[in-house]
Amino acid sequence: MSSSFDFAPLFPPGLPAPSARWTGLAKYSFVGGNNDSEQVPVDELIAAVDSALRREGRMLATYGLAHGPQGYLPLREFLTAKLKRDAGIACTVDDLLIVSGSLQALDLVNHTLLARGDTVIVEQETYQGSLNRLTRLGVNTVGIPLDDDGMRMDVLASTLADLRGRGIKPKYIYTIPTVQNPTGSIMPESRRAELLKLSAEYGVPVFEDDCYADLVWSGERPPAIYAMAPKGGVIHIGSFSKSIAPALRVGFIVAPWDVMSRMLALKTDAGSGALEQMVLAEYCKPHFSTHVPALTKVLRTKLDTLMEALNEQFGTSAEFEEPKGGIFLWVKLPDNVDTLKLYQAALAAGVSINPGPEWSTSKGHSGSRLRLCFASPTHQQIRDGVAVLAEVCRREFGVPARSANVEKAQA
Amino acid sequence: MSSSFDFAPLFPPGLPAPSARWTGLAKYSFVGGNNDSEQVPVDELIAAVDSALRREGRMLATYGLAHGPQGYLPLREFLTAKLKRDAGIACTVDDLLIVSGSLQALDLVNHTLLARGDTVIVEQETYQGSLNRLTRLGVNTVGIPLDDDGMRMDVLASTLADLRGRGIKPKYIYTIPTVQNPTGSIMPESRRAELLKLSAEYGVPVFEDDCYADLVWSGERPPAIYAMAPKGGVIHIGSFSKSIAPALRVGFIVAPWDVMSRMLALKTDAGSGALEQMVLAEYCKPHFSTHVPALTKVLRTKLDTLMEALNEQFGTSAEFEEPKGGIFLWVKLPDNVDTLKLYQAALAAGVSINPGPEWSTSKGHSGSRLRLCFASPTHQQIRDGVAVLAEVCRREFGVPARSANVEKAQA
């Protein structure tokens, strides 16, 4: 061998394209699920980890702290209380599986239920990480359009009937009902009941992703779909990424044992990180219920700043519904704007955005839409970043007109 | 629907059997890679996490602490220095990927290189987690027998020639060369060179698993195979599970960019846990090089206790080679002992062992062998557990004879 070893001939078919090298975050970063760094409760987390390690640090010598594959027991105990209080879910620690972020939850649910060629139902606009996974698994996704109350039940009903007519039984109905990603809607209780009725009628389980459900402006949310289904048929997942800190990578799954036991057989990682489970359990028991409302209040002010900045800079060119919580705003630009192209041009100008087509099963509907995360940038970065974005958009697509803000102000 | 929702009809073909409910560790636990709880440096870890969080805790609001998908930069910096010093590997932070334990490393390497029906070469006795993964992926494993110096190169050469003759090109040669699991051997430098020569000749890369390489009684180890291959063709993985604490779930991969970029595209977990990376970086920089020799010394005394207890209780019925490091002893019992059956009977008596057939591609060779982890139980538990194990073995298989220890003493 005279030159370097060449791995390329060994790669199997279907491998995704190689990743590019990391070049850091954009100056104005509106992407991903990053949160407000000022709201990380650093002192309390330090105290929590100190206390947990003093008491149980020696157990780090044992995989999973000897608490078994479902995760650190005190964290599961906190979650049973929290899920009961906030989401109306009555479950025990045996119904809970702690995972390495809700992305691992998606993987475990998918690998438990899906095979190549299967069909699942999703919301037409939905989480990119879920869509990408389904694509990689070779699963067909059918998108159901959303309105202000989330997934439209009339379309879901006709879609299920249509699929049945074609001999197709979807493997699940995936929904983010409580602060939908990216649209920010909350599905009302009555619609959740309709969804469960359809689920039971067609024998198709509901896969409920409640990742953002802690961050609701009003502080009130409907019961989880899981809580409304006494006969089961719902898998529920959640996360601490949005409520405490995304870098910690701790999520959870609530599921009946017949599914749980299958997921456990697929969770071959020797347990999720113990230290992060310990610190969360120790911190959350005394602090979660005060931390989250304080965080939500701060996020709400950032949303206001973003909406003001968009109104100022884009005027009527940027349309959006005010989300009911969360960290994202879903924005519609004029039809001639291609947000995939805008993404590239904006990035070159130091602004990163999530282009709509990556968050949707309908490239037509989403082509001129984009998702903006308002939690991570400061108020000033939001204002400055939106100004740069407007400038790039004007240069590339002719909108907004320079006088957009004036038009708006005079309207 | 009158009864509970039934998920069973939705499961895809080939799903593994459901897991049983967790019932806790055995009273005398000789299984898994658990370590000595007394050796967890609790105070120093507390100080490390305090210091790291005070300095960078706010960054937990950003996925991966904004250090990109390859992991926390200070931990990668520590590793480049450590790998250079201990294993002779000259790599940069760009060649390193931090993963959630070396099990995720196995998954990423496998998914980057393997497709169903592929063939790989492994050591005949090897890590169960690796064998199980390959089985699940539908990959054929060819086991190469070991001697006191690890994988036998004469058999590897003839196997590669034979496979070539049949038109089969293996995707990799998987080896645990430095404190082999389960046999505890260390492959000498000259044999590593032979292995690399065969790897180059046949165009088959080496997959080097160095998980146990820190725990060598002599404190000296040969250079990593990765370090000896200037033309590449080696993927190297390691872990902090054995050197610091398994529950932390932090491992790493060293690989050239053409493989790294493919693995990054498959690592869709939004980063491994940041807190555990932070605490390890902060702790290891000042303490790793003193902690590991102290830990190794303690483990060596436990090995002595285990070997003494086996000699006492089993006499000549238990044969073993003294491992050169690590946390495992690989034991041969008389041919009539079926360690899969012994496993069940021992568990009922409160002793858990790893039966040989789960750690081998040769059920014949391994049927009367077992692996014992001596790191986790106390000296007293080792003595008591081995006594119980001998009693169970005698009852079930007639060996050791009651006078085994006397025989041994008189031999």
GROMACS .gro file of C-alpha atoms in nm, chain A:
model
  411
    1MET     CA    1   0.000   0.000   0.000
    2SER     CA    2   0.164   0.319  -0.110
    3SER     CA    3  -0.110   0.564  -0.015
    4SER     CA    4  -0.360   0.605   0.268
    5PHE     CA    5  -0.609   0.332   0.343
    6ASP     CA    6  -0.930   0.395   0.152
    7PHE     CA    7  -1.246   0.323   0.353
    8ALA     CA    8  -1.486   0.429   0.077
    9PRO     CA    9  -1.520   0.085  -0.089
   10LEU     CA   10  -1.634  -0.056   0.244
   11PHE     CA   11  -1.930   0.177   0.299
   12PRO     CA   12  -2.266   0.002   0.265
   13PRO     CA   13  -2.531   0.132   0.026
   14GLY     CA   14  -2.768   0.395   0.163
   15LEU     CA   15  -2.520   0.559   0.399
   16PRO     CA   16  -2.609   0.925   0.452
   17ALA     CA   17  -2.387   1.192   0.302
   18PRO     CA   18  -2.082   1.279   0.511
   19SER     CA   19  -2.116   1.562   0.762
   20ALA     CA   20  -1.933   1.887   0.702
   21ARG     CA   21  -1.682   2.007   0.957
   22TRP     CA   22  -1.824   2.209   1.244
   23THR     CA   23  -1.768   2.580   1.199
   24GLY     CA   24  -1.945   2.711   1.506
   25LEU     CA   25  -2.275   2.883   1.565
   26ALA     CA   26  -2.383   3.175   1.349
   27LYS     CA   27  -2.349   3.523   1.497
   28TYR     CA   28  -2.727   3.547   1.505
   29SER     CA   29  -2.850   3.194   1.571
   30PHE     CA   30  -3.224   3.130   1.541
   31VAL     CA   31  -3.187   2.756   1.483
   32GLY     CA   32  -3.234   2.442   1.686
   33GLY     CA   33  -3.380   2.409   2.031
   34ASN     CA   34  -3.118   2.609   2.215
   35ASN     CA   35  -3.238   2.794   2.520
   36ASP     CA   36  -3.166   3.111   2.717
   37SER     CA   37  -2.823   3.074   2.876
   38GLU     CA   38  -2.909   3.330   3.145
   39GLN     CA   39  -3.187   3.103   3.271
   40VAL     CA   40  -2.973   2.797   3.341
   41PRO     CA   41  -2.997   2.760   3.721
   42VAL     CA   42  -2.622   2.714   3.758
   43ASP     CA   43  -2.592   2.761   4.135
   44GLU     CA   44  -2.879   2.527   4.209
   45LEU     CA   45  -2.744   2.266   3.968
   46ILE     CA   46  -2.406   2.284   4.143
   47ALA     CA   47  -2.574   2.236   4.478
   48ALA     CA   48  -2.778   1.949   4.340
   49VAL     CA   49  -2.484   1.763   4.195
   50ASP     CA   50  -2.285   1.818   4.512
   51SER     CA   51  -2.562   1.675   4.724
   52ALA     CA   52  -2.635   1.380   4.494
   53LEU     CA   53  -2.270   1.284   4.454
   54ARG     CA   54  -2.198   1.307   4.826
   55ARG     CA   55  -2.485   1.073   4.895
   56GLU     CA   56  -2.454   0.831   4.603
   57GLY     CA   57  -2.136   0.910   4.411
   58ARG     CA   58  -1.984   0.572   4.486
   59MET     CA   59  -2.265   0.411   4.292
   60LEU     CA   60  -2.116   0.556   3.970
   61ALA     CA   61  -1.895   0.245   3.977
   62THR     CA   62  -2.203   0.041   3.887
   63TYR     CA   63  -2.379   0.064   3.550
   64GLY     CA   64  -2.705   0.253   3.587
   65LEU     CA   65  -2.630   0.305   3.958
   66ALA     CA   66  -2.782  -0.043   4.000
   67HIS     CA   67  -3.125   0.111   3.937
   68GLY     CA   68  -3.180  -0.105   3.631
   69PRO     CA   69  -3.223  -0.023   3.264
   70GLN     CA   70  -3.524   0.209   3.313
   71GLY     CA   71  -3.314   0.473   3.484
   72TYR     CA   72  -3.239   0.643   3.814
   73LEU     CA   73  -3.528   0.579   4.046
   74PRO     CA   74  -3.551   0.924   4.212
   75LEU     CA   75  -3.581   1.082   3.867
   76ARG     CA   76  -3.858   0.842   3.774
   77GLU     CA   77  -4.026   0.922   4.105
   78PHE     CA   78  -4.008   1.295   4.033
   79LEU     CA   79  -4.155   1.233   3.689
   80THR     CA   80  -4.450   1.030   3.812
   81ALA     CA   81  -4.544   1.319   4.043
   82LYS     CA   82  -4.481   1.584   3.777
   83LEU     CA   83  -4.673   1.399   3.505
   84LYS     CA   84  -4.966   1.350   3.739
   85ARG     CA   85  -4.973   1.716   3.841
   86ASP     CA   86  -4.909   1.876   3.501
   87ALA     CA   87  -5.040   1.629   3.245
   88GLY     CA   88  -5.288   1.421   3.441
   89ILE     CA   89  -5.091   1.104   3.371
   90ALA     CA   90  -5.125   0.834   3.635
   91CYS     CA   91  -4.823   0.612   3.590
   92THR     CA   92  -4.575   0.430   3.808
   93VAL     CA   93  -4.197   0.422   3.794
   94ASP     CA   94  -4.231   0.092   3.606
   95ASP     CA   95  -4.407   0.268   3.319
   96LEU     CA   96  -4.118   0.513   3.277
   97LEU     CA   97  -3.796   0.479   3.083
   98ILE     CA   98  -3.529   0.746   3.112
   99VAL     CA   99  -3.351   0.799   2.779
  100SER     CA  100  -3.064   1.006   2.641
  101GLY     CA  101  -3.280   1.290   2.517
  102SER     CA  102  -3.612   1.255   2.339
  103LEU     CA  103  -3.422   1.172   2.019
  104GLN     CA  104  -3.339   0.835   2.169
  105ALA     CA  105  -3.707   0.806   2.258
  106LEU     CA  106  -3.793   0.855   1.892
  107ASP     CA  107  -3.541   0.588   1.793
  108LEU     CA  108  -3.669   0.336   2.045
  109VAL     CA  109  -4.035   0.386   1.955
  110ASN     CA  110  -3.953   0.371   1.585
  111HIS     CA  111  -3.743   0.057   1.609
  112THR     CA  112  -4.010  -0.110   1.821
  113LEU     CA  113  -4.291  -0.044   1.575
  114LEU     CA  114  -4.156   0.028   1.228
  115ALA     CA  115  -4.022  -0.169   0.936
  116ARG     CA  116  -3.914  -0.040   0.596
  117GLY     CA  117  -4.219   0.030   0.382
  118ASP     CA  118  -4.450   0.100   0.675
  119THR     CA  119  -4.670   0.408   0.685
  120VAL     CA  120  -4.711   0.655   0.970
  121ILE     CA  121  -4.926   0.964   1.009
  122VAL     CA  122  -4.764   1.289   1.119
  123GLU     CA  123  -4.862   1.652   1.141
  124GLN     CA  124  -4.796   1.824   0.809
  125GLU     CA  125  -4.560   2.061   0.984
  126THR     CA  126  -4.357   1.874   1.239
  127TYR     CA  127  -4.020   1.820   1.400
  128GLN     CA  128  -3.737   1.779   1.151
  129GLY     CA  129  -3.564   1.515   1.366
  130SER     CA  130  -3.874   1.297   1.345
  131LEU     CA  131  -3.910   1.340   0.969
  132ASN     CA  132  -3.543   1.265   0.904
  133ARG     CA  133  -3.559   0.948   1.109
  134LEU     CA  134  -3.864   0.823   0.922
  135THR     CA  135  -3.699   0.896   0.588
  136ARG     CA  136  -3.386   0.705   0.688
  137LEU     CA  137  -3.599   0.410   0.800
  138GLY     CA  138  -3.773   0.400   0.463
  139VAL     CA  139  -4.111   0.471   0.621
  140ASN     CA  140  -4.386   0.657   0.434
  141THR     CA  141  -4.514   0.967   0.610
  142VAL     CA  142  -4.861   1.104   0.551
  143GLY     CA  143  -4.892   1.464   0.671
  144ILE     CA  144  -5.218   1.596   0.816
  145PRO     CA  145  -5.263   1.973   0.787
  146LEU     CA  146  -5.284   2.184   1.100
  147ASP     CA  147  -5.509   2.471   1.203
  148ASP     CA  148  -5.495   2.692   1.511
  149ASP     CA  149  -5.594   2.395   1.726
  150GLY     CA  150  -5.337   2.153   1.587
  151MET     CA  151  -5.391   1.846   1.370
  152ARG     CA  152  -5.719   1.866   1.176
  153MET     CA  153  -5.944   1.579   1.274
  154ASP     CA  154  -6.159   1.598   0.961
  155VAL     CA  155  -5.856   1.535   0.745
  156LEU     CA  156  -5.724   1.269   0.982
  157ALA     CA  157  -6.057   1.086   0.961
  158SER     CA  158  -6.067   1.093   0.583
  159THR     CA  159  -5.702   0.995   0.560
  160LEU     CA  160  -5.748   0.694   0.788
  161ALA     CA  161  -6.052   0.589   0.585
  162ASP     CA  162  -5.863   0.635   0.261
  163LEU     CA  163  -5.564   0.436   0.385
  164ARG     CA  164  -5.792   0.158   0.507
  165GLY     CA  165  -5.956   0.155   0.166
  166ARG     CA  166  -5.612   0.096   0.017
  167GLY     CA  167  -5.531  -0.179   0.269
  168ILE     CA  168  -5.278   0.031   0.457
  169LYS     CA  169  -5.275   0.034   0.835
  170PRO     CA  170  -5.052   0.311   0.966
  171LYS     CA  171  -4.822   0.213   1.251
  172TYR     CA  172  -4.886   0.527   1.455
  173ILE     CA  173  -5.019   0.881   1.456
  174TYR     CA  174  -4.737   1.109   1.567
  175THR     CA  175  -4.843   1.437   1.723
  176ILE     CA  176  -4.688   1.721   1.920
  177PRO     CA  177  -5.016   1.835   2.072
  178THR     CA  178  -4.896   2.067   2.347
  179VAL     CA  179  -4.701   2.356   2.195
  180GLN     CA  180  -4.670   2.211   1.850
  181ASN     CA  181  -4.333   2.228   1.675
  182PRO     CA  182  -4.306   2.444   1.471
  183THR     CA  183  -4.647   2.612   1.482
  184GLY     CA  184  -4.684   2.662   1.860
  185SER     CA  185  -5.049   2.557   1.879
  186ILE     CA  186  -5.207   2.361   2.163
  187MET     CA  187  -5.462   2.095   2.076
  188PRO     CA  188  -5.774   2.146   2.291
  189GLU     CA  189  -5.903   1.864   2.508
  190SER     CA  190  -6.205   1.805   2.287
  191ARG     CA  191  -5.988   1.748   1.982
  192ARG     CA  192  -5.765   1.513   2.181
  193ALA     CA  193  -6.077   1.310   2.256
  194GLU     CA  194  -6.162   1.302   1.884
  195LEU     CA  195  -5.810   1.187   1.807
  196LEU     CA  196  -5.837   0.904   2.059
  197LYS     CA  197  -6.170   0.800   1.912
  198LEU     CA  198  -6.017   0.772   1.566
  199SER     CA  199  -5.713   0.594   1.707
  200ALA     CA  200  -5.934   0.331   1.871
  201GLU     CA  201  -6.163   0.299   1.569
  202TYR     CA  202  -5.871   0.223   1.338
  203GLY     CA  203  -5.646   0.043   1.588
  204VAL     CA  204  -5.367   0.291   1.524
  205PRO     CA  205  -5.177   0.403   1.837
  206VAL     CA  206  -5.099   0.765   1.917
  207PHE     CA  207  -4.736   0.867   1.959
  208GLU     CA  208  -4.752   1.180   2.174
  209ASP     CA  209  -4.441   1.400   2.182
  210ASP     CA  210  -4.477   1.642   2.473
  211CYS     CA  211  -4.127   1.789   2.458
  212TYR     CA  212  -4.234   2.151   2.478
  213ALA     CA  213  -4.536   2.105   2.702
  214ASP     CA  214  -4.378   2.268   3.008
  215LEU     CA  215  -4.343   2.603   2.833
  216VAL     CA  216  -4.699   2.734   2.807
  217TRP     CA  217  -4.761   3.109   2.846
  218SER     CA  218  -5.085   3.063   3.034
  219GLY     CA  219  -4.933   2.805   3.266
  220GLU     CA  220  -5.225   2.578   3.189
  221ARG     CA  221  -5.239   2.289   2.950
  222PRO     CA  222  -5.493   2.019   2.861
  223PRO     CA  223  -5.437   1.670   2.997
  224ALA     CA  224  -5.195   1.460   2.797
  225ILE     CA  225  -5.353   1.234   2.539
  226TYR     CA  226  -5.193   0.949   2.732
  227ALA     CA  227  -5.393   1.052   3.037
  228MET     CA  228  -5.719   1.051   2.842
  229ALA     CA  229  -5.681   0.694   2.714
  230PRO     CA  230  -5.775   0.449   2.989
  231LYS     CA  231  -5.751   0.158   2.744
  232GLY     CA  232  -5.400   0.252   2.639
  233GLY     CA  233  -5.285   0.281   2.281
  234VAL     CA  234  -5.069   0.587   2.351
  235ILE     CA  235  -4.693   0.619   2.386
  236HIS     CA  236  -4.590   0.945   2.554
  237ILE     CA  237  -4.246   1.104   2.544
  238GLY     CA  238  -4.100   1.413   2.707
  239SER     CA  239  -3.773   1.584   2.782
  240PHE     CA  240  -3.583   1.810   3.018
  241SER     CA  241  -3.414   1.980   2.723
  242LYS     CA  242  -3.658   2.269   2.702
  243SER     CA  243  -3.738   2.306   3.070
  244ILE     CA  244  -3.386   2.280   3.218
  245ALA     CA  245  -3.106   2.249   2.961
  246PRO     CA  246  -3.070   2.080   2.623
  247ALA     CA  247  -2.704   1.986   2.665
  248LEU     CA  248  -2.796   1.751   2.950
  249ARG     CA  249  -2.961   1.500   2.713
  250VAL     CA  250  -3.229   1.354   2.934
  251GLY     CA  251  -3.572   1.255   2.809
  252PHE     CA  252  -3.827   0.992   2.900
  253ILE     CA  253  -4.088   0.754   2.764
  254VAL     CA  254  -4.416   0.654   2.927
  255ALA     CA  255  -4.552   0.334   2.779
  256PRO     CA  256  -4.736   0.016   2.873
  257TRP     CA  257  -4.520  -0.283   2.962
  258ASP     CA  258  -4.582  -0.475   2.640
  259VAL     CA  259  -4.416  -0.191   2.450
  260MET     CA  260  -4.173  -0.096   2.728
  261SER     CA  261  -4.029  -0.448   2.744
  262ARG     CA  262  -3.964  -0.435   2.369
  263MET     CA  263  -3.798  -0.095   2.388
  264LEU     CA  264  -3.579  -0.213   2.676
  265ALA     CA  265  -3.457  -0.499   2.459
  266LEU     CA  266  -3.353  -0.240   2.199
  267LYS     CA  267  -3.188   0.001   2.446
  268THR     CA  268  -2.844  -0.159   2.434
  269ASP     CA  269  -2.648   0.142   2.559
  270ALA     CA  270  -2.587   0.013   2.915
  271GLY     CA  271  -2.799   0.298   3.052
  272SER     CA  272  -2.823   0.670   2.994
  273GLY     CA  273  -2.575   0.898   3.170
  274ALA     CA  274  -2.619   0.866   3.545
  275LEU     CA  275  -2.477   1.198   3.656
  276GLU     CA  276  -2.727   1.396   3.450
  277GLN     CA  277  -3.012   1.188   3.585
  278MET     CA  278  -2.887   1.243   3.940
  279VAL     CA  279  -2.852   1.618   3.904
  280LEU     CA  280  -3.196   1.651   3.744
  281ALA     CA  281  -3.368   1.445   4.012
  282GLU     CA  282  -3.196   1.639   4.288
  283TYR     CA  283  -3.265   1.977   4.128
  284CYS     CA  284  -3.615   1.920   4.000
  285LYS     CA  285  -3.779   1.792   4.317
  286PRO     CA  286  -3.746   2.126   4.499
  287HIS     CA  287  -3.707   2.368   4.206
  288PHE     CA  288  -3.886   2.254   3.890
  289SER     CA  289  -4.223   2.406   3.973
  290THR     CA  290  -4.076   2.751   4.034
  291HIS     CA  291  -3.805   2.741   3.767
  292VAL     CA  292  -4.034   2.668   3.476
  293PRO     CA  293  -4.278   2.959   3.521
  294ALA     CA  294  -3.984   3.197   3.562
  295LEU     CA  295  -3.822   3.062   3.245
  296THR     CA  296  -4.149   3.078   3.055
  297LYS     CA  297  -4.197   3.443   3.153
  298VAL     CA  298  -3.854   3.531   3.015
  299LEU     CA  299  -3.917   3.337   2.694
  300ARG     CA  300  -4.245   3.520   2.647
  301THR     CA  301  -4.066   3.857   2.653
  302LYS     CA  302  -3.825   3.730   2.390
  303LEU     CA  303  -4.114   3.623   2.171
  304ASP     CA  304  -4.252   3.976   2.202
  305THR     CA  305  -3.918   4.117   2.095
  306LEU     CA  306  -3.906   3.885   1.796
  307MET     CA  307  -4.260   3.966   1.686
  308GLU     CA  308  -4.192   4.339   1.722
  309ALA     CA  309  -3.869   4.309   1.526
  310LEU     CA  310  -4.041   4.115   1.247
  311ASN     CA  311  -4.321   4.371   1.231
  312GLU     CA  312  -4.070   4.650   1.217
  313GLN     CA  313  -3.839   4.495   0.962
  314PHE     CA  314  -4.075   4.290   0.747
  315GLY     CA  315  -4.407   4.467   0.801
  316THR     CA  316  -4.686   4.278   0.630
  317SER     CA  317  -4.432   4.058   0.448
  318ALA     CA  318  -4.394   3.838   0.754
  319GLU     CA  319  -4.709   3.662   0.874
  320PHE     CA  320  -4.734   3.450   1.183
  321GLU     CA  321  -4.971   3.322   1.449
  322GLU     CA  322  -4.865   3.394   1.803
  323PRO     CA  323  -4.754   3.060   1.955
  324LYS     CA  324  -4.911   2.954   2.285
  325GLY     CA  325  -4.574   2.872   2.435
  326GLY     CA  326  -4.237   2.724   2.354
  327ILE     CA  327  -3.931   2.868   2.192
  328PHE     CA  328  -4.022   2.889   1.822
  329LEU     CA  329  -4.206   3.121   1.588
  330TRP     CA  330  -4.327   2.982   1.255
  331VAL     CA  331  -4.318   3.259   0.997
  332LYS     CA  332  -4.468   3.289   0.649
  333LEU     CA  333  -4.285   3.514   0.399
  334PRO     CA  334  -4.422   3.615   0.057
  335ASP     CA  335  -4.468   3.325  -0.184
  336ASN     CA  336  -4.170   3.419  -0.397
  337VAL     CA  337  -3.930   3.366  -0.108
  338ASP     CA  338  -3.759   3.027  -0.114
  339THR     CA  339  -3.646   2.978   0.245
  340LEU     CA  340  -3.398   2.706   0.149
  341LYS     CA  341  -3.219   2.968  -0.059
  342LEU     CA  342  -3.274   3.232   0.206
  343TYR     CA  343  -3.112   2.998   0.456
  344GLN     CA  344  -2.789   2.989   0.254
  345ALA     CA  345  -2.779   3.363   0.190
  346ALA     CA  346  -2.862   3.448   0.550
  347LEU     CA  347  -2.599   3.214   0.685
  348ALA     CA  348  -2.337   3.390   0.475
  349ALA     CA  349  -2.452   3.712   0.642
  350GLY     CA  350  -2.423   3.561   0.992
  351VAL     CA  351  -2.787   3.468   1.050
  352SER     CA  352  -2.899   3.106   1.083
  353ILE     CA  353  -3.264   3.008   1.037
  354ASN     CA  354  -3.449   2.679   0.995
  355PRO     CA  355  -3.605   2.670   0.646
  356GLY     CA  356  -3.966   2.552   0.640
  357PRO     CA  357  -3.931   2.259   0.398
  358GLU     CA  358  -3.718   2.075   0.654
  359TRP     CA  359  -4.007   2.096   0.901
  360SER     CA  360  -4.289   1.983   0.673
  361THR     CA  361  -4.419   1.698   0.460
  362SER     CA  362  -4.553   1.956   0.214
  363LYS     CA  363  -4.277   2.133   0.028
  364GLY     CA  364  -4.540   2.352  -0.141
  365HIS     CA  365  -4.695   2.475   0.179
  366SER     CA  366  -4.365   2.527   0.358
  367GLY     CA  367  -4.144   2.663   0.080
  368SER     CA  368  -4.173   3.025   0.190
  369ARG     CA  369  -4.194   2.952   0.561
  370LEU     CA  370  -3.923   2.940   0.824
  371ARG     CA  371  -3.882   2.860   1.190
  372LEU     CA  372  -3.711   3.100   1.428
  373CYS     CA  373  -3.594   3.004   1.776
  374PHE     CA  374  -3.620   3.309   2.002
  375ALA     CA  375  -3.496   3.149   2.325
  376SER     CA  376  -3.124   3.146   2.264
  377PRO     CA  377  -3.037   3.491   2.122
  378THR     CA  378  -3.048   3.797   2.346
  379HIS     CA  379  -3.311   4.067   2.289
  380GLN     CA  380  -3.048   4.275   2.111
  381GLN     CA  381  -2.938   3.980   1.897
  382ILE     CA  382  -3.300   3.918   1.805
  383ARG     CA  383  -3.344   4.278   1.688
  384ASP     CA  384  -3.012   4.291   1.506
  385GLY     CA  385  -3.047   3.946   1.355
  386VAL     CA  386  -3.394   4.013   1.220
  387ALA     CA  387  -3.268   4.338   1.066
  388VAL     CA  388  -2.989   4.150   0.888
  389LEU     CA  389  -3.232   3.879   0.780
  390ALA     CA  390  -3.467   4.141   0.634
  391GLU     CA  391  -3.180   4.298   0.448
  392VAL     CA  392  -3.073   3.964   0.300
  393CYS     CA  393  -3.430   3.879   0.210
  394ARG     CA  394  -3.477   4.216   0.039
  395ARG     CA  395  -3.156   4.173  -0.157
  396GLU     CA  396  -3.232   3.816  -0.263
  397PHE     CA  397  -3.609   3.825  -0.311
  398GLY     CA  398  -3.714   4.193  -0.323
  399VAL     CA  399  -3.914   4.164  -0.002
  400PRO     CA  400  -3.977   4.320   0.235
  401ALA     CA  401  -3.993   4.653   0.054
  402ARG     CA  402  -3.768   4.906   0.223
  403SER     CA  403  -4.069   5.091   0.358
  404ALA     CA  404  -4.234   4.782   0.505
  405ASN     CA  405  -4.218   4.911   0.856
  406VAL     CA  406  -4.353   5.248   0.751
  407GLU     CA  407  -4.638   5.084   0.560
  408LYS     CA  408  -4.713   4.880   0.866
  409ALA     CA  409  -4.698   5.178   1.097
  410GLN     CA  410  -4.940   5.370   0.875
  411ALA     CA  411  -5.175   5.076   0.820
   0.00000   0.00000   0.00000
